[in-house]
Short mmCIF file of C-alpha atoms in Angstrom, two decimals:
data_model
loop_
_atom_site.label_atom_id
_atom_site.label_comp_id
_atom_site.label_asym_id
_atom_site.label_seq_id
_atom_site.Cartn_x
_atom_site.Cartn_y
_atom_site.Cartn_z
CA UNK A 1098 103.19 50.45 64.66
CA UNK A 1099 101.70 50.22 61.36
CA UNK A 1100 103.00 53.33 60.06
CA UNK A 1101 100.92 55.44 56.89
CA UNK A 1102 98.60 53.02 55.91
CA UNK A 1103 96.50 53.96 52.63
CA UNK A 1104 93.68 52.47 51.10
CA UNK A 1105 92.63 51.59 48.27
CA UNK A 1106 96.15 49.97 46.65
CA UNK A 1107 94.58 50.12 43.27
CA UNK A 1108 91.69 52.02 41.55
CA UNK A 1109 90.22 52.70 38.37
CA UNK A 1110 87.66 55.29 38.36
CA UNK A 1111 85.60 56.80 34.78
CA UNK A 1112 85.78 60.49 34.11
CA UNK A 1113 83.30 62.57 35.88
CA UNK A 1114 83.53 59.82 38.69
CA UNK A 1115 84.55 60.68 42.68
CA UNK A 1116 86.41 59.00 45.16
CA UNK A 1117 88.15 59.14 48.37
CA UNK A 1118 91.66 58.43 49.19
CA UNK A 1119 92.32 57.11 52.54
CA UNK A 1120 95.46 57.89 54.27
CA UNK A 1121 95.90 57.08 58.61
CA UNK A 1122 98.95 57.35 60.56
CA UNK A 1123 99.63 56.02 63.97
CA UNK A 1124 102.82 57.26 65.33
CA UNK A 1125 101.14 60.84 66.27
CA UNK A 1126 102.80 62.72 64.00
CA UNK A 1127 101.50 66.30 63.49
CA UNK A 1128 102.57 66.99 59.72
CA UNK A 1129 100.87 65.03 57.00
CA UNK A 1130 101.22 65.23 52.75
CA UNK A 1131 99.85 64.12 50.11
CA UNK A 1132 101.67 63.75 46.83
CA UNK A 1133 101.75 62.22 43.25
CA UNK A 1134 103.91 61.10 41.12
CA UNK A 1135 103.89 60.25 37.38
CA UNK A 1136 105.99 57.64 35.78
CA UNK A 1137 109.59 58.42 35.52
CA UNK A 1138 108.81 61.56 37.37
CA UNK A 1139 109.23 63.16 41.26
CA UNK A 1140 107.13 63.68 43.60
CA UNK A 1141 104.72 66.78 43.32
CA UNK A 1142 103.21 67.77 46.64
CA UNK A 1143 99.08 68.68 46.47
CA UNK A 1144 97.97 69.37 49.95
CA UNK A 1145 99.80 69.46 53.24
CA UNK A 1146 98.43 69.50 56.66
CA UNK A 1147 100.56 70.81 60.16
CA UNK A 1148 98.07 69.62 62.46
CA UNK A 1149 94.08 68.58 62.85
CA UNK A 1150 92.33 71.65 61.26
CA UNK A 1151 95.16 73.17 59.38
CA UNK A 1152 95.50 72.15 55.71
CA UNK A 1153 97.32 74.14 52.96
CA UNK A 1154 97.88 73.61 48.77
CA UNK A 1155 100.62 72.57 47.93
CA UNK A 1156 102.03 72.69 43.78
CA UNK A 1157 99.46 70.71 42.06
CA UNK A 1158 95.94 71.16 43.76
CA UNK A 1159 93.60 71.78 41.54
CA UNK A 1160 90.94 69.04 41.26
CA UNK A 1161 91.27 68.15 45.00
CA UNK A 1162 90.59 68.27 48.49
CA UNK A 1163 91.82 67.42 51.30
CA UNK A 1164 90.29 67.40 55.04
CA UNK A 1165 92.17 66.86 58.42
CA UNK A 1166 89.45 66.40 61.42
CA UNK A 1167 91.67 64.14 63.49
CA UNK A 1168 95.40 63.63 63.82
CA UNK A 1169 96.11 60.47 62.43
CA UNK A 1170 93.79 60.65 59.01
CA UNK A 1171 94.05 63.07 56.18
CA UNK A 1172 91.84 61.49 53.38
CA UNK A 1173 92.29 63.38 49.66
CA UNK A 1174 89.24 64.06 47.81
CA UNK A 1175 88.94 63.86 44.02
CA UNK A 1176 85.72 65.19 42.70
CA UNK A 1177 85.43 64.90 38.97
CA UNK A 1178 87.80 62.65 37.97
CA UNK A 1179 90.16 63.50 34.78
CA UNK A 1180 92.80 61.32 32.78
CA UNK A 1181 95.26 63.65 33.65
CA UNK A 1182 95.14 62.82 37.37
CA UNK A 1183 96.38 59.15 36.52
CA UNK A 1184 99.27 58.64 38.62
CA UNK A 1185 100.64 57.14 41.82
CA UNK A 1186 99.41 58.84 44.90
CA UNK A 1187 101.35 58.82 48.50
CA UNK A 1188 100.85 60.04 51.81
CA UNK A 1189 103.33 60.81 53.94
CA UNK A 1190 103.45 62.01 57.39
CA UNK A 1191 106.25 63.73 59.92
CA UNK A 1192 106.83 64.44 63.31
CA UNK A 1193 107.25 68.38 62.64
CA UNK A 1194 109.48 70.40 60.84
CA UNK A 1195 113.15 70.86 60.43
CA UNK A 1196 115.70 67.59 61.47
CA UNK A 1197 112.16 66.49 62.44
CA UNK A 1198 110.98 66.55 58.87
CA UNK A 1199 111.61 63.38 57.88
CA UNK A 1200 108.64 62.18 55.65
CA UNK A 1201 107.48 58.49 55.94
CA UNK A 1202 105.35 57.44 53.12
CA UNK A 1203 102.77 54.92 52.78
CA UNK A 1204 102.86 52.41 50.29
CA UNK A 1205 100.71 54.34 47.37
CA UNK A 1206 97.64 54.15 45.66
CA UNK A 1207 98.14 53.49 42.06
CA UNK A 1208 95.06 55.37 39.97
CA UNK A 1209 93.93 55.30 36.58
CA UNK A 1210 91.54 57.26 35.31
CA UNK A 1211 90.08 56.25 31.70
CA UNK B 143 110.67 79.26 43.26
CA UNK B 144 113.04 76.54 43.65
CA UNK B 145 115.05 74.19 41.11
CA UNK B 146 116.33 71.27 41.84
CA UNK B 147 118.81 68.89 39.39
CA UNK B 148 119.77 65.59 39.16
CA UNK B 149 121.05 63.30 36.66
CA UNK B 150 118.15 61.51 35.47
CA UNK B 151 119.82 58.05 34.79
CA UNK B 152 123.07 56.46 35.72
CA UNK B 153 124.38 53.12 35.49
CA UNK B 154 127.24 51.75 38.03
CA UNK B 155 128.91 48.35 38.00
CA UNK B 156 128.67 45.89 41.90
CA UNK B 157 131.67 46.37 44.09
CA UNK B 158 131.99 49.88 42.72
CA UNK B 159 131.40 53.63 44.20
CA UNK B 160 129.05 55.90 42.47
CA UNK B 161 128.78 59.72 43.03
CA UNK B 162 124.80 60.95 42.58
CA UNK B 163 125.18 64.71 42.05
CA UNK B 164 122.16 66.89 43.32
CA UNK B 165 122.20 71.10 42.81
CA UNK B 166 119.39 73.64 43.92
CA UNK B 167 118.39 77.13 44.10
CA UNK B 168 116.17 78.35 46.40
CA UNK B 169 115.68 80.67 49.14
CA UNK B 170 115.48 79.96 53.10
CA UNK B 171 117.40 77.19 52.88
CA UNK B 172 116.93 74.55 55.75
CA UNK B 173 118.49 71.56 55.30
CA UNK B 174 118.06 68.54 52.41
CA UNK B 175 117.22 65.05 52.35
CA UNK B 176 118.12 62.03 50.30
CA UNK B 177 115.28 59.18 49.71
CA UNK B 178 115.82 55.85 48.09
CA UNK B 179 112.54 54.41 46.23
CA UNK B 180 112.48 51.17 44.78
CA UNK B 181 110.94 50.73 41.39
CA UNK B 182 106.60 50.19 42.21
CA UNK B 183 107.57 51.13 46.38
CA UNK B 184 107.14 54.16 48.38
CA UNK B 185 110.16 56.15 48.91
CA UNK B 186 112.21 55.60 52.06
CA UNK B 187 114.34 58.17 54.23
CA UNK B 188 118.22 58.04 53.76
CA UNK B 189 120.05 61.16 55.36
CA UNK B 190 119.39 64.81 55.88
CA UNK B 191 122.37 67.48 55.83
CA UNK B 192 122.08 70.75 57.60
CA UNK B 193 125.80 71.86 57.78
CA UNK B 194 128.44 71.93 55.40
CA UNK B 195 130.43 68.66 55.11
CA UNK B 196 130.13 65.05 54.47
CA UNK B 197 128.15 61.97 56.77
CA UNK B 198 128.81 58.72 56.68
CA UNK B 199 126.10 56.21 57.54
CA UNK B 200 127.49 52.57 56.39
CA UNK B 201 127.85 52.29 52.62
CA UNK B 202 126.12 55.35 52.41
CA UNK B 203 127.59 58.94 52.93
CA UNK B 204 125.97 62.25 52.04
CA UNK B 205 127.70 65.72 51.37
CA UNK B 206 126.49 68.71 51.32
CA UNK B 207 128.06 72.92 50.40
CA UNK B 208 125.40 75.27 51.26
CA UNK B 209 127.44 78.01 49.58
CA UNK B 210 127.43 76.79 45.86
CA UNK B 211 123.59 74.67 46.22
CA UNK B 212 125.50 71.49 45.71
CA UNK B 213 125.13 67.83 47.38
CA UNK B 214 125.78 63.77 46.70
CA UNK B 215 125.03 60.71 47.90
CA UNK B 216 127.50 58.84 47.80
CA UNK B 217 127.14 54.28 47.92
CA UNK B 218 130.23 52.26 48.10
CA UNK B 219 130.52 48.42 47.66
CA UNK B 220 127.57 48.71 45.37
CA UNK B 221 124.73 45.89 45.50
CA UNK B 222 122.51 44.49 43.07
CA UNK B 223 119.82 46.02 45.39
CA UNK B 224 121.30 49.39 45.45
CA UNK B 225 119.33 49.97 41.87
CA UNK B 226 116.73 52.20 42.51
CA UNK B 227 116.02 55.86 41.95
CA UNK B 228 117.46 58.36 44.45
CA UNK B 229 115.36 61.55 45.35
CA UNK B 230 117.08 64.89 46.31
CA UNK B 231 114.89 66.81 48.46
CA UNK B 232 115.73 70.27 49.44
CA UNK B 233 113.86 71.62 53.00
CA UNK B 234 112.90 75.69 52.54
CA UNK B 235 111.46 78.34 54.61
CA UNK B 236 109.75 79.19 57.78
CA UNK B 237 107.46 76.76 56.99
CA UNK B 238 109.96 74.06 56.59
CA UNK B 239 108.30 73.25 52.91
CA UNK B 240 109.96 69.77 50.84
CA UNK B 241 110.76 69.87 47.81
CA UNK B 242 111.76 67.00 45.60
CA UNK B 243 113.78 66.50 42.21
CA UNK B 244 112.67 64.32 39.72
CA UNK B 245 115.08 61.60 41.11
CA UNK B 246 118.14 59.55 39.79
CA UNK B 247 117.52 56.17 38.60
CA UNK B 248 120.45 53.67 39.15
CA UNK B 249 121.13 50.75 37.22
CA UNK B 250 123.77 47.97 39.34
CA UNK B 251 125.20 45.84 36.84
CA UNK B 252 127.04 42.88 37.49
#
């Protein structure tokens, strides 16, 4: 098992500019998440999704959007890209809810935006 | 809405204990986690208390008192490796929604 893969690692994007964040999952877990987290800081949760079709905000959505057509990707959108959406982005994913919350997080995508 | 504290930095020596304190208000209270990220990593599962009362797992143990919002994690024998920040996340409501503190950072000295 690969586990929450997420692509790109690294990205610099100009204001104004879009891009996709890639996020896949193979362990068939229902519950995915995206969040982001600036330095020194926790984790802020943007969208979540509880299954293929469902997706909710979470705290900080503005300026995104998110899309869940199968189960194992939930790509994040970013349409008009500002400075203050440099941070570290990561996807998690979970089996369901309760004991069976436990998130398990990709490795990140680290974005600047200048 | 929900608050959740932690220390932001604390510094511990090897071969020691250190007590990371987490507190929280909030409402429909599930259950709460305890992640470990290493500095530039993605954050990785640690324990998750439902009931009242401590859990041991190896060096690590985890405590929780539903009744006054309070947990710690708790790492014995400390490691060089142990230094990382430690995120306090506190599981709410029917739709079992995660929260997470800003984190503790631990420093291991030798």
């Amino acid at each position: 098992n690969a586990g929450v893969t997420q692509t790109p690692k690294f990205r610099i994007l100009k204001i104004g500019q879009s891009m996709t964040l890639q996020c896949t999952q193979d362990m068939n877990h229902n519950y995915m998440y995206w969040y982001r987290q600036d330095p020194g800081m926790g984790l802020k949760l943007i969208y979540y999704s509880v299954g293929a079709g469902i997706t909710d905000k979470g705290e900080v959505p503005n300026g995104y959007n998110v899309s869940r057509s199968t189960t194992e990707d939930f790509p994040l959108r970013l349409e008009l890209a500002a400075p203050s959406q440099t941070s570290v982005y990561f996807c998690a994913s979970s089996l369901a809810a309760g004991g069976l919350n436990t998130q398990y997080f990709g490795p990140g995508t680290r974005l600047t935006v200048l | 809405g929900q608050n959740i504290d932690q220390p932001t930095e604390m510094t511990a020596t090897e071969g020691a204990i250190v007590q990371i304190n987490c507190t929280y208000q909030t409402s429909g209270f599930n259950g709460l986690f305890w992640y470990q990220q290493h500095a530039g990593e993605a954050p990785t599962f640690l324990s998750y208390n439902v009931l009242d009362g401590l859990e041991e797992k190896g060096r690590f143990s985890s405590f929780l008192s539903r009744s006054k919002g309070y947990s710690y994690l708790l790492l014995k024998e400390l490691q060089m490796k142990d230094s990382a920040s430690y995120l306090c996340a506190v599981n709410s409501g029917g739709y079992q929604k995660v929260t997470f503190g800003t984190g503790t950072k631990l420093q291991v000295i030798p």
